[in-house]
Amino acid sequence: MHMQENLPEDMQRASWLEKVTGDIGLQKLSRSLLELNTTGHCLQQGSQHQIQSNINFLCGKTLGTPEFVTATECVHYFEWRTFVACKKDSFKPAKEVPCYVFDKDWKKHDLNPLIKVSGHYLVDDSDDESLFINVCRDLGSSSGETRNCPAGSAACLLYEGRAYDVGHPKEQLELHDKDRYVIFVVVLL
């Protein structure tokens, strides 16, 4: 049994993160590039180097997720397209949560393609009510059917000509079981 297994989960995660990213003092940051150096070493072209990861941040329409690009013996390269890296706030939502999860086999399940940057999904349209939602992000401003929905709403019920805020994005996507996901939304009463 490893001693680390007896530690609280957040301390185990912090210990794992330090192993992966190394000493925080060894990190370098520029406007669009984060370089993470570990305390581990590798041999590349006959000389010792620190193992490192480079994350290149690019402007994107959603919060996004880091994507593996390539690797050498000592460096792993990633790209992360995210609205956070944009110079203007064109794609910045009132609220968005991470919309991906890894299963027990480290397979990534990514629902980012379902996020509507503008627009919404119509879930129910009965004669007297309509329910509009977005995935992992608020509905945003609209000049259409959802224009009266409160700011920050990810779920909005239109009933008898009035708009009701029925939820906001709250937490990252979770994998409930093998093929079921859970998107947490704060329901306002």
Short mmCIF file of C-alpha atoms in Angstrom, two decimals:
data_model
loop_
_atom_site.label_atom_id
_atom_site.label_comp_id
_atom_site.label_asym_id
_atom_site.label_seq_id
_atom_site.Cartn_x
_atom_site.Cartn_y
_atom_site.Cartn_z
CA MET A 1 0.00 0.00 0.00
CA HIS A 2 1.38 3.40 -0.94
CA MET A 3 1.59 6.05 1.75
CA GLN A 4 -0.07 8.45 -0.70
CA GLU A 5 -3.27 6.35 -0.67
CA ASN A 6 -3.79 7.40 2.98
CA LEU A 7 -3.73 11.09 2.09
CA PRO A 8 -6.93 13.07 1.47
CA GLU A 9 -7.95 13.12 -2.21
CA ASP A 10 -7.02 16.79 -2.74
CA MET A 11 -3.53 16.18 -1.34
CA GLN A 12 -3.09 13.12 -3.58
CA ARG A 13 -4.11 15.26 -6.56
CA ALA A 14 -1.66 18.02 -5.54
CA SER A 15 1.14 15.47 -5.20
CA TRP A 16 0.31 14.00 -8.63
CA LEU A 17 0.17 17.47 -10.17
CA GLU A 18 3.60 18.32 -8.76
CA LYS A 19 5.02 15.13 -10.28
CA VAL A 20 3.52 16.02 -13.66
CA THR A 21 4.26 19.76 -13.69
CA GLY A 22 7.24 19.86 -11.36
CA ASP A 23 8.26 22.74 -9.17
CA ILE A 24 6.13 25.86 -9.75
CA GLY A 25 9.37 27.84 -9.80
CA LEU A 26 10.36 25.97 -12.98
CA GLN A 27 7.32 27.20 -14.95
CA LYS A 28 7.57 29.87 -17.64
CA LEU A 29 4.63 31.89 -18.89
CA SER A 30 4.20 34.26 -21.80
CA ARG A 31 1.04 35.74 -23.33
CA SER A 32 0.20 32.59 -25.28
CA LEU A 33 2.57 29.87 -24.08
CA LEU A 34 2.82 28.04 -20.75
CA GLU A 35 5.95 25.95 -20.34
CA LEU A 36 5.89 23.41 -17.50
CA ASN A 37 9.23 21.90 -16.52
CA THR A 38 9.40 18.87 -14.26
CA THR A 39 12.22 17.92 -11.93
CA GLY A 40 12.64 14.73 -13.99
CA HIS A 41 15.31 14.45 -16.66
CA CYS A 42 15.55 12.74 -20.01
CA LEU A 43 18.23 12.09 -22.58
CA GLN A 44 17.74 13.80 -25.93
CA GLN A 45 20.40 13.87 -28.65
CA GLY A 46 23.06 12.78 -26.19
CA SER A 47 22.47 15.42 -23.49
CA GLN A 48 20.36 15.70 -20.35
CA HIS A 49 17.22 17.90 -20.47
CA GLN A 50 14.33 18.56 -18.13
CA ILE A 51 11.09 16.85 -19.11
CA GLN A 52 8.61 19.56 -20.07
CA SER A 53 5.16 20.24 -21.45
CA ASN A 54 4.38 23.22 -23.67
CA ILE A 55 0.79 24.46 -23.88
CA ASN A 56 0.12 26.94 -26.68
CA PHE A 57 -3.05 28.97 -26.01
CA LEU A 58 -5.05 30.05 -29.06
CA CYS A 59 -8.23 32.11 -29.37
CA GLY A 60 -11.32 29.89 -29.46
CA LYS A 61 -15.09 30.22 -29.14
CA THR A 62 -15.54 28.13 -25.97
CA LEU A 63 -13.61 27.35 -22.78
CA GLY A 64 -12.19 24.42 -24.73
CA THR A 65 -9.81 21.75 -23.59
CA PRO A 66 -6.10 21.07 -24.02
CA GLU A 67 -5.38 18.87 -27.04
CA PHE A 68 -2.24 16.78 -27.49
CA VAL A 69 -0.31 17.74 -30.65
CA THR A 70 3.00 15.83 -30.62
CA ALA A 71 5.93 14.81 -28.44
CA THR A 72 9.68 14.41 -28.54
CA GLU A 73 11.72 12.43 -26.02
CA CYS A 74 11.60 15.35 -23.58
CA VAL A 75 8.76 17.67 -24.59
CA HIS A 76 5.00 17.14 -24.89
CA TYR A 77 3.22 19.77 -27.00
CA PHE A 78 -0.42 20.78 -26.48
CA GLU A 79 -2.77 23.37 -27.98
CA TRP A 80 -5.69 24.86 -26.08
CA ARG A 81 -8.25 26.85 -28.06
CA THR A 82 -10.16 28.96 -25.54
CA PHE A 83 -12.02 32.27 -25.35
CA VAL A 84 -9.68 33.14 -22.46
CA ALA A 85 -6.82 33.57 -24.96
CA CYS A 86 -8.76 35.99 -27.19
CA LYS A 87 -7.74 39.66 -27.24
CA LYS A 88 -11.39 40.74 -27.40
CA ASP A 89 -14.29 39.36 -25.34
CA SER A 90 -16.24 38.38 -28.49
CA PHE A 91 -16.83 34.81 -27.32
CA LYS A 92 -16.74 35.30 -23.54
CA PRO A 93 -19.93 33.96 -21.93
CA ALA A 94 -21.49 35.02 -18.65
CA LYS A 95 -20.77 31.44 -17.46
CA GLU A 96 -19.28 28.31 -18.99
CA VAL A 97 -18.05 25.14 -17.30
CA PRO A 98 -15.62 22.51 -18.63
CA CYS A 99 -17.55 20.24 -20.97
CA TYR A 100 -15.36 17.14 -21.06
CA VAL A 101 -14.56 14.24 -18.75
CA PHE A 102 -12.14 11.31 -18.71
CA ASP A 103 -13.35 7.79 -17.97
CA LYS A 104 -11.49 5.21 -15.87
CA ASP A 105 -9.45 4.22 -18.95
CA TRP A 106 -8.44 7.88 -19.53
CA LYS A 107 -10.57 8.07 -22.66
CA LYS A 108 -11.78 11.61 -23.15
CA HIS A 109 -15.51 12.28 -23.59
CA ASP A 110 -15.89 15.78 -25.00
CA LEU A 111 -19.24 17.55 -25.39
CA ASN A 112 -17.69 20.88 -26.43
CA PRO A 113 -19.00 20.50 -30.01
CA LEU A 114 -22.55 20.64 -28.58
CA ILE A 115 -22.04 24.08 -27.01
CA LYS A 116 -23.97 26.78 -28.83
CA VAL A 117 -21.93 30.00 -28.92
CA SER A 118 -25.05 31.75 -30.15
CA GLY A 119 -28.48 30.23 -30.17
CA HIS A 120 -29.95 27.43 -28.12
CA TYR A 121 -31.63 24.04 -28.14
CA LEU A 122 -35.41 23.86 -27.99
CA VAL A 123 -36.17 20.97 -25.63
CA ASP A 124 -39.94 21.22 -25.34
CA ASP A 125 -42.42 23.21 -27.33
CA SER A 126 -45.93 22.50 -26.18
CA ASP A 127 -48.82 24.84 -26.93
CA ASP A 128 -48.24 27.11 -23.97
CA GLU A 129 -44.58 26.66 -22.97
CA SER A 130 -41.11 26.34 -24.48
CA LEU A 131 -37.91 25.23 -22.76
CA PHE A 132 -34.59 26.43 -24.19
CA ILE A 133 -31.20 25.15 -23.02
CA ASN A 134 -27.53 25.28 -23.84
CA VAL A 135 -24.86 22.72 -22.99
CA CYS A 136 -22.21 23.72 -20.39
CA ARG A 137 -22.72 27.43 -21.16
CA ASP A 138 -25.30 30.17 -20.67
CA LEU A 139 -27.74 30.98 -23.49
CA GLY A 140 -26.05 34.30 -24.18
CA SER A 141 -27.73 37.36 -25.53
CA SER A 142 -30.27 36.82 -28.25
CA SER A 143 -32.59 38.89 -30.35
CA GLY A 144 -34.83 35.88 -30.98
CA GLU A 145 -37.11 33.81 -28.81
CA THR A 146 -34.80 33.88 -25.78
CA ARG A 147 -34.19 37.67 -25.75
CA ASN A 148 -36.22 38.03 -22.52
CA CYS A 149 -34.37 35.24 -20.70
CA PRO A 150 -32.33 36.48 -17.72
CA ALA A 151 -28.59 36.94 -18.26
CA GLY A 152 -26.51 33.91 -17.32
CA SER A 153 -29.37 31.46 -17.81
CA ALA A 154 -28.51 28.09 -19.38
CA ALA A 155 -32.11 26.90 -19.15
CA CYS A 156 -35.02 29.25 -19.76
CA LEU A 157 -38.71 28.47 -19.70
CA LEU A 158 -41.06 30.63 -21.74
CA TYR A 159 -44.58 30.35 -20.35
CA GLU A 160 -47.54 32.55 -21.25
CA GLY A 161 -45.29 35.21 -22.74
CA ARG A 162 -42.93 35.42 -19.73
CA ALA A 163 -39.35 34.15 -19.44
CA TYR A 164 -38.27 32.18 -16.37
CA ASP A 165 -34.66 31.39 -15.48
CA VAL A 166 -34.61 27.70 -14.55
CA GLY A 167 -30.86 27.10 -14.31
CA HIS A 168 -27.26 28.21 -14.68
CA PRO A 169 -24.12 26.18 -15.51
CA LYS A 170 -22.56 25.09 -12.23
CA GLU A 171 -19.96 22.30 -12.40
CA GLN A 172 -17.85 20.43 -14.90
CA LEU A 173 -19.41 17.62 -16.89
CA GLU A 174 -19.35 14.30 -15.02
CA LEU A 175 -19.48 10.72 -16.21
CA HIS A 176 -22.32 9.01 -14.32
CA ASP A 177 -21.64 5.54 -15.72
CA LYS A 178 -20.24 4.09 -18.94
CA ASP A 179 -22.58 5.93 -21.32
CA ARG A 180 -24.34 8.57 -19.20
CA TYR A 181 -23.19 12.11 -18.52
CA VAL A 182 -24.36 14.54 -15.88
CA ILE A 183 -24.41 18.28 -16.51
CA PHE A 184 -24.95 20.19 -13.30
CA VAL A 185 -27.23 23.18 -13.48
CA VAL A 186 -28.22 25.34 -10.52
CA VAL A 187 -32.01 25.43 -10.52
CA LEU A 188 -33.42 28.72 -9.31
CA LEU A 189 -36.71 28.57 -7.46
#
